[in-house]
PDB file of C-alpha atoms in Angstrom:
ATOM      1  CA  MET E 102     202.142 100.800 -73.214  1.00 40.00           C
ATOM      2  CA  ASN E 103     200.054 102.221 -70.619  1.00 43.00           C
ATOM      3  CA  ASP E 104     200.962  99.691 -67.616  1.00 51.00           C
ATOM      4  CA  LEU E 105     204.136 100.879 -66.858  1.00 55.00           C
ATOM      5  CA  ARG E 106     204.692 101.595 -63.174  1.00 64.00           C
ATOM      6  CA  TRP E 107     207.672 103.166 -61.205  1.00 78.00           C
ATOM      7  CA  ILE E 108     210.157 101.142 -59.906  1.00 83.00           C
ATOM      8  CA  ASP E 109     212.724 101.708 -57.025  1.00 90.00           C
ATOM      9  CA  VAL E 110     216.041 101.471 -58.292  1.00 92.00           C
ATOM     10  CA  LEU E 111     219.112 101.162 -55.527  1.00 96.00           C
ATOM     11  CA  LEU E 112     222.337 102.492 -57.131  1.00 96.00           C
ATOM     12  CA  VAL E 113     225.467 101.380 -55.209  1.00 98.00           C
ATOM     13  CA  GLU E 114     227.910 103.693 -56.304  1.00 96.00           C
ATOM     14  CA  ASP E 115     231.265 105.644 -54.449  1.00 96.00           C
ATOM     15  CA  ASP E 116     231.832 107.669 -57.074  1.00 93.00           C
ATOM     16  CA  PRO E 117     229.856 111.276 -56.756  1.00 95.00           C
ATOM     17  CA  GLY E 118     230.228 112.148 -60.267  1.00 91.00           C
ATOM     18  CA  ASP E 119     228.748 108.763 -61.303  1.00 90.00           C
ATOM     19  CA  VAL E 120     225.950 109.250 -58.854  1.00 93.00           C
ATOM     20  CA  LEU E 121     225.360 112.955 -60.303  1.00 91.00           C
ATOM     21  CA  LEU E 122     225.216 111.323 -63.867  1.00 87.00           C
ATOM     22  CA  THR E 123     222.782 108.412 -63.038  1.00 87.00           C
ATOM     23  CA  ARG E 124     220.471 111.058 -61.045  1.00 87.00           C
ATOM     24  CA  GLU E 125     220.690 113.280 -64.220  1.00 84.00           C
ATOM     25  CA  ALA E 126     219.912 110.315 -66.548  1.00 81.00           C
ATOM     26  CA  PHE E 127     216.702 109.177 -64.391  1.00 80.00           C
ATOM     27  CA  GLU E 128     215.847 112.639 -64.379  1.00 79.00           C
ATOM     28  CA  LEU E 129     215.778 113.233 -67.852  1.00 73.00           C
ATOM     29  CA  ASN E 130     214.136 109.810 -68.556  1.00 65.00           C
ATOM     30  CA  LYS E 131     210.514 109.921 -69.467  1.00 55.00           C
ATOM     31  CA  VAL E 132     209.595 107.746 -66.646  1.00 54.00           C
ATOM     32  CA  LYS E 133     210.503 108.992 -63.146  1.00 65.00           C
ATOM     33  CA  ASN E 134     211.619 106.098 -61.093  1.00 80.00           C
ATOM     34  CA  LYS E 135     212.832 106.365 -57.713  1.00 88.00           C
ATOM     35  CA  LEU E 136     216.395 106.552 -57.200  1.00 90.00           C
ATOM     36  CA  HIS E 137     218.036 105.511 -54.136  1.00 96.00           C
ATOM     37  CA  VAL E 138     221.759 105.902 -53.549  1.00 97.00           C
ATOM     38  CA  VAL E 139     224.245 104.030 -50.881  1.00 97.00           C
ATOM     39  CA  ASN E 140     228.139 104.474 -51.435  1.00 97.00           C
ATOM     40  CA  ASP E 141     229.539 101.363 -50.313  1.00 97.00           C
ATOM     41  CA  GLY E 142     229.037  97.839 -50.118  1.00 97.00           C
ATOM     42  CA  GLU E 143     227.860  97.557 -46.261  1.00 97.00           C
ATOM     43  CA  GLN E 144     225.363 100.262 -46.851  1.00 97.00           C
ATOM     44  CA  ALA E 145     223.812  98.247 -49.715  1.00 98.00           C
ATOM     45  CA  MET E 146     223.572  95.188 -47.673  1.00 98.00           C
ATOM     46  CA  ALA E 147     221.841  97.295 -44.580  1.00 97.00           C
ATOM     47  CA  PHE E 148     219.618  99.103 -46.988  1.00 98.00           C
ATOM     48  CA  LEU E 149     218.432  95.477 -48.544  1.00 98.00           C
ATOM     49  CA  ARG E 150     218.577  94.143 -45.310  1.00 97.00           C
ATOM     50  CA  LYS E 151     216.715  96.974 -44.005  1.00 97.00           C
ATOM     51  CA  GLU E 152     219.072  97.333 -41.165  1.00 95.00           C
ATOM     52  CA  GLU E 153     221.176 100.159 -39.516  1.00 86.00           C
ATOM     53  CA  GLY E 154     219.080 103.044 -40.519  1.00 92.00           C
ATOM     54  CA  TYR E 155     217.362 101.681 -43.481  1.00 96.00           C
ATOM     55  CA  GLU E 156     214.372  99.856 -41.602  1.00 96.00           C
ATOM     56  CA  ASP E 157     211.937 102.121 -43.515  1.00 95.00           C
ATOM     57  CA  ALA E 158     214.051 101.513 -47.050  1.00 96.00           C
ATOM     58  CA  PRO E 159     211.847  99.628 -50.108  1.00 94.00           C
ATOM     59  CA  THR E 160     212.772  96.633 -51.698  1.00 94.00           C
ATOM     60  CA  PRO E 161     214.071  97.715 -54.863  1.00 94.00           C
ATOM     61  CA  ASP E 162     213.005  96.394 -57.990  1.00 91.00           C
ATOM     62  CA  LEU E 163     216.249  96.479 -59.591  1.00 93.00           C
ATOM     63  CA  VAL E 164     219.862  97.086 -58.346  1.00 96.00           C
ATOM     64  CA  LEU E 165     222.665  98.868 -60.352  1.00 95.00           C
ATOM     65  CA  LEU E 166     225.758  97.634 -58.733  1.00 97.00           C
ATOM     66  CA  ASP E 167     229.426  99.167 -58.996  1.00 96.00           C
ATOM     67  CA  LEU E 168     232.284  96.418 -58.471  1.00 94.00           C
ATOM     68  CA  ASN E 169     234.861  98.760 -56.717  1.00 92.00           C
ATOM     69  CA  LEU E 170     233.290  99.771 -53.590  1.00 95.00           C
ATOM     70  CA  PRO E 171     234.785 100.463 -50.209  1.00 93.00           C
ATOM     71  CA  ARG E 172     233.912  98.609 -46.987  1.00 91.00           C
ATOM     72  CA  LYS E 173     232.521  95.616 -49.124  1.00 94.00           C
ATOM     73  CA  ASP E 174     233.422  95.059 -52.665  1.00 94.00           C
ATOM     74  CA  GLY E 175     230.511  94.682 -55.211  1.00 95.00           C
ATOM     75  CA  ARG E 176     231.692  91.340 -55.802  1.00 96.00           C
ATOM     76  CA  GLU E 177     231.014  90.460 -52.195  1.00 97.00           C
ATOM     77  CA  VAL E 178     227.476  92.125 -52.430  1.00 97.00           C
ATOM     78  CA  LEU E 179     226.544  90.325 -55.632  1.00 97.00           C
ATOM     79  CA  GLN E 180     227.383  86.972 -53.914  1.00 97.00           C
ATOM     80  CA  ASP E 181     225.231  88.015 -50.667  1.00 97.00           C
ATOM     81  CA  ILE E 182     222.302  89.042 -52.896  1.00 98.00           C
ATOM     82  CA  LYS E 183     222.160  86.094 -54.814  1.00 96.00           C
ATOM     83  CA  SER E 184     222.961  83.850 -52.087  1.00 97.00           C
ATOM     84  CA  ASP E 185     220.167  85.222 -49.835  1.00 96.00           C
ATOM     85  CA  GLU E 186     216.582  83.673 -50.302  1.00 95.00           C
ATOM     86  CA  SER E 187     214.696  86.726 -49.809  1.00 94.00           C
ATOM     87  CA  LEU E 188     216.761  89.035 -52.057  1.00 96.00           C
ATOM     88  CA  ARG E 189     218.172  86.680 -54.925  1.00 94.00           C
ATOM     89  CA  ARG E 190     215.156  87.400 -57.273  1.00 93.00           C
ATOM     90  CA  ILE E 191     215.927  91.336 -57.439  1.00 94.00           C
ATOM     91  CA  PRO E 192     217.522  91.936 -60.716  1.00 94.00           C
ATOM     92  CA  VAL E 193     221.173  93.094 -60.531  1.00 96.00           C
ATOM     93  CA  VAL E 194     222.889  95.236 -63.099  1.00 95.00           C
ATOM     94  CA  VAL E 195     226.785  95.541 -62.735  1.00 96.00           C
ATOM     95  CA  LEU E 196     227.449  99.028 -63.847  1.00 92.00           C
ATOM     96  CA  THR E 197     231.265  99.424 -63.352  1.00 89.00           C
ATOM     97  CA  THR E 198     234.346 101.011 -65.301  1.00 87.00           C
ATOM     98  CA  SER E 199     235.968  97.299 -65.545  1.00 86.00           C
ATOM     99  CA  GLU E 200     235.952  95.712 -68.654  1.00 88.00           C
ATOM    100  CA  ALA E 201     238.192  92.747 -67.581  1.00 91.00           C
ATOM    101  CA  GLU E 202     237.162  89.779 -68.821  1.00 94.00           C
ATOM    102  CA  GLU E 203     237.788  88.166 -65.249  1.00 95.00           C
ATOM    103  CA  ASP E 204     234.851  90.358 -63.720  1.00 94.00           C
ATOM    104  CA  ILE E 205     232.477  90.049 -66.243  1.00 95.00           C
ATOM    105  CA  LEU E 206     232.923  86.150 -66.118  1.00 96.00           C
ATOM    106  CA  ARG E 207     232.772  86.037 -62.260  1.00 96.00           C
ATOM    107  CA  SER E 208     229.976  88.416 -62.225  1.00 96.00           C
ATOM    108  CA  TYR E 209     228.223  86.054 -64.370  1.00 96.00           C
ATOM    109  CA  ASN E 210     228.811  83.477 -62.135  1.00 97.00           C
ATOM    110  CA  LEU E 211     227.516  85.312 -59.430  1.00 96.00           C
ATOM    111  CA  HIS E 212     224.265  85.523 -61.050  1.00 96.00           C
ATOM    112  CA  ALA E 213     224.369  88.852 -62.534  1.00 96.00           C
ATOM    113  CA  ASN E 214     221.435  89.679 -64.604  1.00 93.00           C
ATOM    114  CA  ALA E 215     223.669  92.001 -66.985  1.00 93.00           C
ATOM    115  CA  TYR E 216     227.023  93.536 -67.100  1.00 95.00           C
ATOM    116  CA  VAL E 217     227.669  97.109 -68.564  1.00 93.00           C
ATOM    117  CA  SER E 218     230.514  99.005 -68.918  1.00 91.00           C
ATOM    118  CA  LYS E 219     230.244 102.645 -68.121  1.00 88.00           C
ATOM    119  CA  PRO E 220     231.303 104.902 -70.812  1.00 85.00           C
ATOM    120  CA  VAL E 221     233.461 107.648 -70.024  1.00 82.00           C
ATOM    121  CA  ASP E 222     231.542 109.991 -72.398  1.00 86.00           C
ATOM    122  CA  PHE E 223     228.799 112.063 -70.711  1.00 83.00           C
ATOM    123  CA  ASP E 224     226.366 111.826 -73.275  1.00 87.00           C
ATOM    124  CA  GLN E 225     226.994 107.917 -73.605  1.00 89.00           C
ATOM    125  CA  PHE E 226     226.927 107.428 -69.763  1.00 87.00           C
ATOM    126  CA  ILE E 227     223.586 109.276 -69.916  1.00 85.00           C
ATOM    127  CA  SER E 228     222.233 107.096 -72.461  1.00 87.00           C
ATOM    128  CA  VAL E 229     223.620 103.769 -71.296  1.00 88.00           C
ATOM    129  CA  VAL E 230     221.821 104.428 -67.850  1.00 85.00           C
ATOM    130  CA  ARG E 231     218.687 105.480 -69.605  1.00 83.00           C
ATOM    131  CA  ARG E 232     218.572 102.421 -71.862  1.00 86.00           C
ATOM    132  CA  ILE E 233     218.924 100.165 -68.647  1.00 86.00           C
ATOM    133  CA  ASP E 234     216.048 102.094 -67.073  1.00 80.00           C
ATOM    134  CA  ASP E 235     213.909 101.754 -69.979  1.00 79.00           C
ATOM    135  CA  PHE E 236     214.249  98.061 -70.320  1.00 84.00           C
ATOM    136  CA  PHE E 237     213.556  97.150 -66.672  1.00 78.00           C
ATOM    137  CA  VAL E 238     210.576  99.463 -66.700  1.00 75.00           C
ATOM    138  CA  THR E 239     209.232  98.718 -70.257  1.00 75.00           C
ATOM    139  CA  VAL E 240     210.511  95.175 -71.258  1.00 77.00           C
ATOM    140  CA  VAL E 241     211.315  93.188 -68.627  1.00 73.00           C
ATOM    141  CA  LYS E 242     208.327  91.966 -66.088  1.00 71.00           C
ATOM    142  CA  LEU E 243     209.651  92.064 -62.704  1.00 66.00           C
ATOM    143  CA  PRO E 244     208.046  90.555 -59.723  1.00 67.00           C
ATOM    144  CA  ASN E 245     206.353  92.401 -57.025  1.00 67.00           C
ATOM    145  CA  SER E 246     208.461  93.810 -54.304  1.00 56.00           C
ATOM    146  CA  ALA E 247     208.183  92.298 -51.068  1.00 48.00           C
TER     147      ALA E 247
END
């Protein structure tokens, strides 16, 4: 497939180790997408709404969202994204350590596009992030960013 395009990915993650692993997975991947990182839920919403220092931020093609975030929980961020007319079409993949059925159900009820539990193993974590990236670049047809 030669019609691959680069996409902007917003990673909402407060764990510096997971941010580093995700960056590494993107760098090792054959398609170099642009990874933007914010560390809490309030920053995520400011980035998405282009407010408070994020006025020039791109509209991401994909959001990778941790659930357990400071200042504004990932579940609240997901709800805000999916209830906002201008943001709801952005695919959101919940990427979290939680394997609780309650979190899985709530995320899908809030219209998450996928729910992925973070593997603890380094190589598996890299592999999972690369597969998510590959899927949204090579398989899924995304709407053009606004």
